[in-house]
Structures are given as structure tokens and as C-alpha cells.
Amino acid sequence: MSVSVSMSDGPGTEAVRRRTAATGGPRLLLVHGLAENDSVWEASAALLPPEYEVWTARLPWSAEGVPDWGTDGDLVGPLARALAAVPGGPQVVVAHSMSADVLLDLVDRESRQGGDALARLGIRGLVLVSPFYRRTAGEFDWDTISHYLNDFHLIMEEGLRVHSGDRLPAELRAAMGERVRDRVGPYGWLRFFELYLRTPQLQTGRVTVPCLVLGARRTSRHRPARAWRWPPRCRTREHSSSPAAGTSR
């Protein structure tokens, strides 16, 4: 089953799509990361119980999204519209990579104004897959910036390697990594990195629902999930491999 709901009249902006015909089970919204699409969830979605009502989101920073999405400084807006577009509202949100950070930013903004975005939207649980996160501002230094700027194509290439396995020759994967980097562009990179820089200020203790943080166990730049500062409601798990957890940090 595939039913799409668009939230904009513009081309390639935001939409949610229902992936299963099941009713009666939890409603899940699966949210892709930077320069990805719905296919990132195919292997994981196949493992879900058949009674789950599964939706996926397509956001402006998808692989097929709006080329100049990075010129808009507000990434929370598109995600908020996607959450509101799921009929009945998602009960569980699973967000990958940069989108996990956008989700945390949305929750943080509203909590600072005295609200509770999770309660307002009816969200009962979160799964954050490989979020970009640093505990303190002191963990960001010039080497960090150099890595994420000059090696950004390698981060994109790593995502391709995880999702495609050995199906792509190394040279083709490297060329595709550079192409994805160029499609994200300088403005897209800035939106990503400024979001990352704000993570030490996130008040994660205000997450009011159970959440699970999944992270990859490899790569020297990755911060182990168990070392992150998360509220008591959040449990952390590390995996040596995961269909949607392979992004360098």
C-alpha cells in the first residue's frame, strides 16, 4: 500500500507516504537523513510487526529534494509539517542522522517556550538513529570543522557504502559521494553544521517520552552512544552494523 499526502504546492518539498495497510497497531513515521530517501528504511521496515501502520516522510533535504533548501534557515518547519500531516499523528517517530537533530531542535524550541511538542503532537516514543551530537561546546575545534568541511564527501560516501553494501564499485561510490556533496551545497552544509554546533545546548532532559538512541560502533570520529548525555527516558544502543546507522561523526 502506498498513499501520499503532500504538504506544499511546490515541487519536491515535503510529503508523507503510508507504507502499510495495517490498522490497529502503532503509527510510525520514519524520517530519512541528509541526502537520503525512503529507501534507507526498506530493510528495517521489513522487520516490523505486520500490524504496524508505517509512514515515511520526504523532506526538502532528501536525495530528490529542493536543490536550494539550505538557503532557508528554518529546518524545523518542514519536519513539523510532516509530523502534522500523518492522519491521527505519529505515535512513534524514527529519525535518522541530521533529521534526528532537527527533531530534537523542534522539541527543544517548544520546551523553552513552556510547551511540549511531543505531547501536543501525540508522540509517545522516539528512536534516534545515529544523531550528530556533542556533549559540550569544547568538543568542537578547528580539526572538527576541517573534517566535516573538507571530508564531507567521505561522510556522504560512507552512507552510500552502508546502504549499498558491495554492490557499488569503490570508484563509483567515491564519485557519487562527491556528487551528493555538491548537491547538498555550501548552504546545505552550513545548515547541517550549525545544527550540529547547537547540540551541546539542547536540553535533552526535557524529552518527555521514552526514546532509544542507536549509534554505530565504528569510525574514529563517531562518539559512542553510551558516552552521550541523554535523559533517563533515553536508552542507548551501539551496533557494529545497521541499515540506517552508518554515518561518520
Coordinates of C-alpha atoms in Angstrom, one line a residue:
M1 CA 0.0 0.0 0.0
S2 CA 1.3 3.5 -0.8
V3 CA -0.7 6.6 -0.1
S4 CA 1.0 10.0 -0.4
V5 CA 0.0 13.2 1.4
S6 CA 1.7 16.4 0.1
M7 CA 2.0 19.5 2.3
S8 CA 3.0 22.0 -0.3
D9 CA 2.2 23.2 -3.8
G10 CA 5.8 23.5 -4.6
P11 CA 7.8 20.7 -6.3
G12 CA 9.8 18.2 -4.2
T13 CA 9.2 19.8 -0.9
E14 CA 7.6 17.7 1.9
A15 CA 5.3 14.8 1.8
V16 CA 4.4 11.7 3.9
R17 CA 3.6 8.3 2.5
R18 CA 1.7 5.5 4.0
R19 CA 3.7 2.2 3.5
T20 CA 1.4 -0.4 5.0
A21 CA -2.3 -1.1 5.1
A22 CA -2.3 -2.3 8.7
T23 CA -4.7 -0.8 11.2
G24 CA -4.9 -1.1 15.0
G25 CA -1.1 -1.1 15.6
P26 CA 1.2 1.8 16.5
R27 CA 1.6 4.5 13.9
L28 CA 5.2 5.0 13.0
L29 CA 6.8 7.8 11.0
L30 CA 10.2 7.1 9.5
V31 CA 12.2 10.2 8.7
H32 CA 15.3 10.0 6.4
G33 CA 18.5 11.9 7.0
L34 CA 20.5 14.3 4.9
A35 CA 20.6 13.5 1.1
E36 CA 18.7 10.2 1.6
N37 CA 15.3 9.0 0.6
D38 CA 12.7 6.4 1.7
S39 CA 14.8 3.5 0.6
V40 CA 17.0 4.0 3.7
W41 CA 14.2 2.3 5.7
E42 CA 13.4 -0.7 3.4
A43 CA 15.5 -3.3 5.3
S44 CA 14.3 -2.0 8.7
A45 CA 10.6 -1.7 7.8
A46 CA 10.5 -5.2 6.6
L47 CA 11.3 -6.4 10.1
L48 CA 8.5 -4.5 11.8
P49 CA 5.4 -6.4 13.0
P50 CA 2.7 -6.6 10.4
E51 CA 0.1 -4.7 12.5
Y52 CA 2.2 -1.5 12.5
E53 CA 0.9 1.4 10.5
V54 CA 4.1 2.7 8.8
W55 CA 4.5 6.1 7.2
T56 CA 7.6 7.7 5.7
A57 CA 8.5 11.3 5.2
R58 CA 10.1 13.1 2.3
L59 CA 11.7 16.4 3.3
P60 CA 13.5 19.1 1.4
W61 CA 16.9 17.8 2.2
S62 CA 16.1 14.4 0.7
A63 CA 18.2 13.0 -2.2
E64 CA 15.5 14.2 -4.6
G65 CA 14.5 17.3 -2.6
V66 CA 14.7 21.0 -3.3
P67 CA 18.3 22.0 -4.6
D68 CA 18.4 25.3 -2.7
W69 CA 16.8 24.0 0.6
G70 CA 19.8 25.2 2.5
T71 CA 19.0 28.9 1.9
D72 CA 16.1 28.6 4.3
G73 CA 17.5 28.8 7.8
D74 CA 14.5 27.0 9.4
L75 CA 14.7 23.2 9.1
V76 CA 12.1 22.7 11.9
G77 CA 9.2 24.0 9.8
P78 CA 9.3 21.2 7.1
L79 CA 9.6 18.5 9.8
A80 CA 6.8 20.0 11.8
R81 CA 4.5 19.9 8.7
A82 CA 5.4 16.3 8.1
L83 CA 4.5 15.3 11.6
A84 CA 1.2 17.1 11.4
A85 CA 0.4 15.6 8.0
V86 CA 0.2 12.0 9.3
P87 CA -3.5 11.3 9.9
G88 CA -4.1 10.8 13.6
G89 CA -0.5 11.8 14.2
P90 CA 2.5 9.5 14.5
Q91 CA 2.8 7.7 17.9
V92 CA 6.4 6.8 17.3
V93 CA 8.9 8.8 15.3
V94 CA 12.1 7.2 14.0
A95 CA 14.6 9.8 12.7
H96 CA 17.9 9.3 11.1
S97 CA 21.1 11.3 11.2
M98 CA 20.5 15.1 10.6
S99 CA 16.8 14.7 10.9
A100 CA 17.1 13.3 14.4
D101 CA 18.9 16.6 15.3
V102 CA 16.1 18.6 13.6
L103 CA 13.5 16.7 15.7
L104 CA 15.5 17.4 18.9
D105 CA 15.7 21.0 17.9
L106 CA 11.9 21.2 17.4
V107 CA 11.3 19.7 20.9
D108 CA 13.9 22.0 22.5
R109 CA 12.5 25.2 20.9
E110 CA 9.0 24.5 22.1
S111 CA 10.0 23.4 25.6
R112 CA 12.0 26.7 26.1
Q113 CA 8.7 28.5 25.4
G114 CA 6.9 26.4 28.0
G115 CA 5.3 23.9 25.6
D116 CA 5.7 20.2 25.0
A117 CA 5.8 19.4 21.2
L118 CA 5.7 15.7 21.9
A119 CA 2.5 15.8 23.9
R120 CA 0.9 18.3 21.5
L121 CA 1.6 16.0 18.5
G122 CA 0.6 12.8 20.4
I123 CA 4.1 11.3 20.0
R124 CA 4.6 8.5 22.6
G125 CA 8.2 7.4 21.7
L126 CA 11.3 8.4 19.8
V127 CA 14.0 6.4 18.1
L128 CA 17.1 8.5 17.1
V129 CA 19.4 6.7 14.7
S130 CA 22.9 8.0 14.5
P131 CA 22.2 11.6 15.5
F132 CA 25.0 14.1 15.2
Y133 CA 25.7 15.1 18.8
R134 CA 28.5 16.5 21.0
R135 CA 28.1 16.9 24.8
T136 CA 30.0 20.2 25.2
A137 CA 30.9 23.1 23.0
G138 CA 34.6 22.4 23.9
E139 CA 34.4 19.2 21.8
F140 CA 34.2 21.4 18.7
D141 CA 37.6 22.5 17.5
W142 CA 39.2 23.5 14.2
D143 CA 40.1 19.9 13.4
T144 CA 36.4 19.1 13.7
I145 CA 35.4 21.8 11.3
S146 CA 38.2 20.8 8.9
H147 CA 36.9 17.2 8.9
Y148 CA 33.3 18.0 8.3
L149 CA 34.1 20.6 5.6
N150 CA 37.0 19.0 3.7
D151 CA 35.9 15.4 4.2
F152 CA 32.2 15.9 3.8
H153 CA 32.2 13.9 0.6
L154 CA 33.7 11.0 2.5
I155 CA 30.8 11.2 5.0
M156 CA 28.4 11.0 2.1
E157 CA 30.4 8.1 0.6
E158 CA 30.2 6.2 3.9
G159 CA 26.4 6.5 3.9
L160 CA 26.4 5.1 0.3
R161 CA 28.6 2.2 1.4
V162 CA 26.4 1.2 4.3
H163 CA 23.2 1.3 2.3
S164 CA 24.5 -0.3 -0.9
G165 CA 27.0 -2.8 0.6
D166 CA 29.4 -4.1 -2.0
R167 CA 27.0 -3.5 -4.9
L168 CA 28.8 -0.3 -6.0
P169 CA 32.5 -0.3 -7.1
A170 CA 34.7 1.8 -4.9
E171 CA 35.4 4.3 -7.7
L172 CA 31.8 4.8 -8.5
R173 CA 30.9 5.2 -4.8
A174 CA 33.6 7.9 -4.4
A175 CA 32.3 9.8 -7.4
M176 CA 28.7 9.5 -6.1
G177 CA 29.9 10.8 -2.7
E178 CA 31.3 13.9 -4.4
R179 CA 28.1 14.4 -6.4
V180 CA 25.9 14.2 -3.3
R181 CA 28.2 16.7 -1.5
D182 CA 27.8 19.1 -4.4
R183 CA 24.1 18.6 -4.4
V184 CA 23.9 19.5 -0.7
G185 CA 26.0 22.6 -1.5
P186 CA 27.6 25.1 0.8
Y187 CA 24.3 26.4 2.2
G188 CA 23.1 22.9 2.9
W189 CA 26.4 22.2 4.7
L190 CA 26.0 25.3 6.8
R191 CA 22.5 24.4 7.9
F192 CA 23.8 20.9 8.8
F193 CA 26.8 22.1 10.7
E194 CA 25.1 25.0 12.6
L195 CA 22.5 22.5 13.8
Y196 CA 25.4 20.2 14.9
L197 CA 27.1 23.1 16.7
R198 CA 23.9 23.7 18.7
T199 CA 23.6 20.2 20.1
P200 CA 25.5 20.9 23.3
Q201 CA 22.8 23.5 24.1
L202 CA 19.9 21.1 23.6
Q203 CA 18.0 20.5 26.8
T204 CA 17.7 16.7 26.3
G205 CA 16.3 16.3 29.8
R206 CA 13.1 17.8 28.6
V207 CA 12.4 14.8 26.3
T208 CA 9.1 13.6 27.9
V209 CA 8.7 10.3 26.2
P210 CA 10.7 7.0 26.1
C211 CA 13.4 7.2 23.5
L212 CA 16.1 4.9 22.1
V213 CA 19.3 6.2 20.6
L214 CA 21.1 3.9 18.1
G215 CA 24.6 4.5 17.0
A216 CA 27.3 2.8 15.0
R217 CA 30.3 1.3 16.9
R218 CA 32.9 2.2 14.3
T219 CA 34.8 5.1 12.8
S220 CA 37.3 7.3 14.8
R221 CA 35.1 10.4 14.6
H222 CA 32.0 8.7 16.0
R223 CA 31.1 9.4 19.6
P224 CA 29.9 6.2 21.3
A225 CA 26.2 6.3 22.1
R226 CA 26.8 5.4 25.7
A227 CA 29.0 8.5 26.1
W228 CA 26.3 10.9 25.1
R229 CA 24.3 12.8 27.7
W230 CA 20.8 11.7 27.4
P231 CA 17.8 11.9 29.8
P232 CA 16.8 8.9 31.9
R233 CA 14.0 8.2 29.5
C234 CA 16.5 7.6 26.7
R235 CA 18.3 4.3 26.3
T236 CA 21.3 3.9 24.1
R237 CA 22.5 1.1 21.9
E238 CA 25.5 0.6 19.7
H239 CA 25.6 -1.6 16.7
S240 CA 28.6 -2.7 14.5
S241 CA 26.2 -2.5 11.5
S242 CA 22.7 -1.2 10.9
P243 CA 20.7 -0.5 7.8
A244 CA 20.4 3.2 8.8
A245 CA 23.2 3.8 11.3
G246 CA 26.3 4.1 9.2
T247 CA 27.2 7.8 9.3
S248 CA 30.6 9.1 10.4
R249 CA 30.5 11.5 13.3

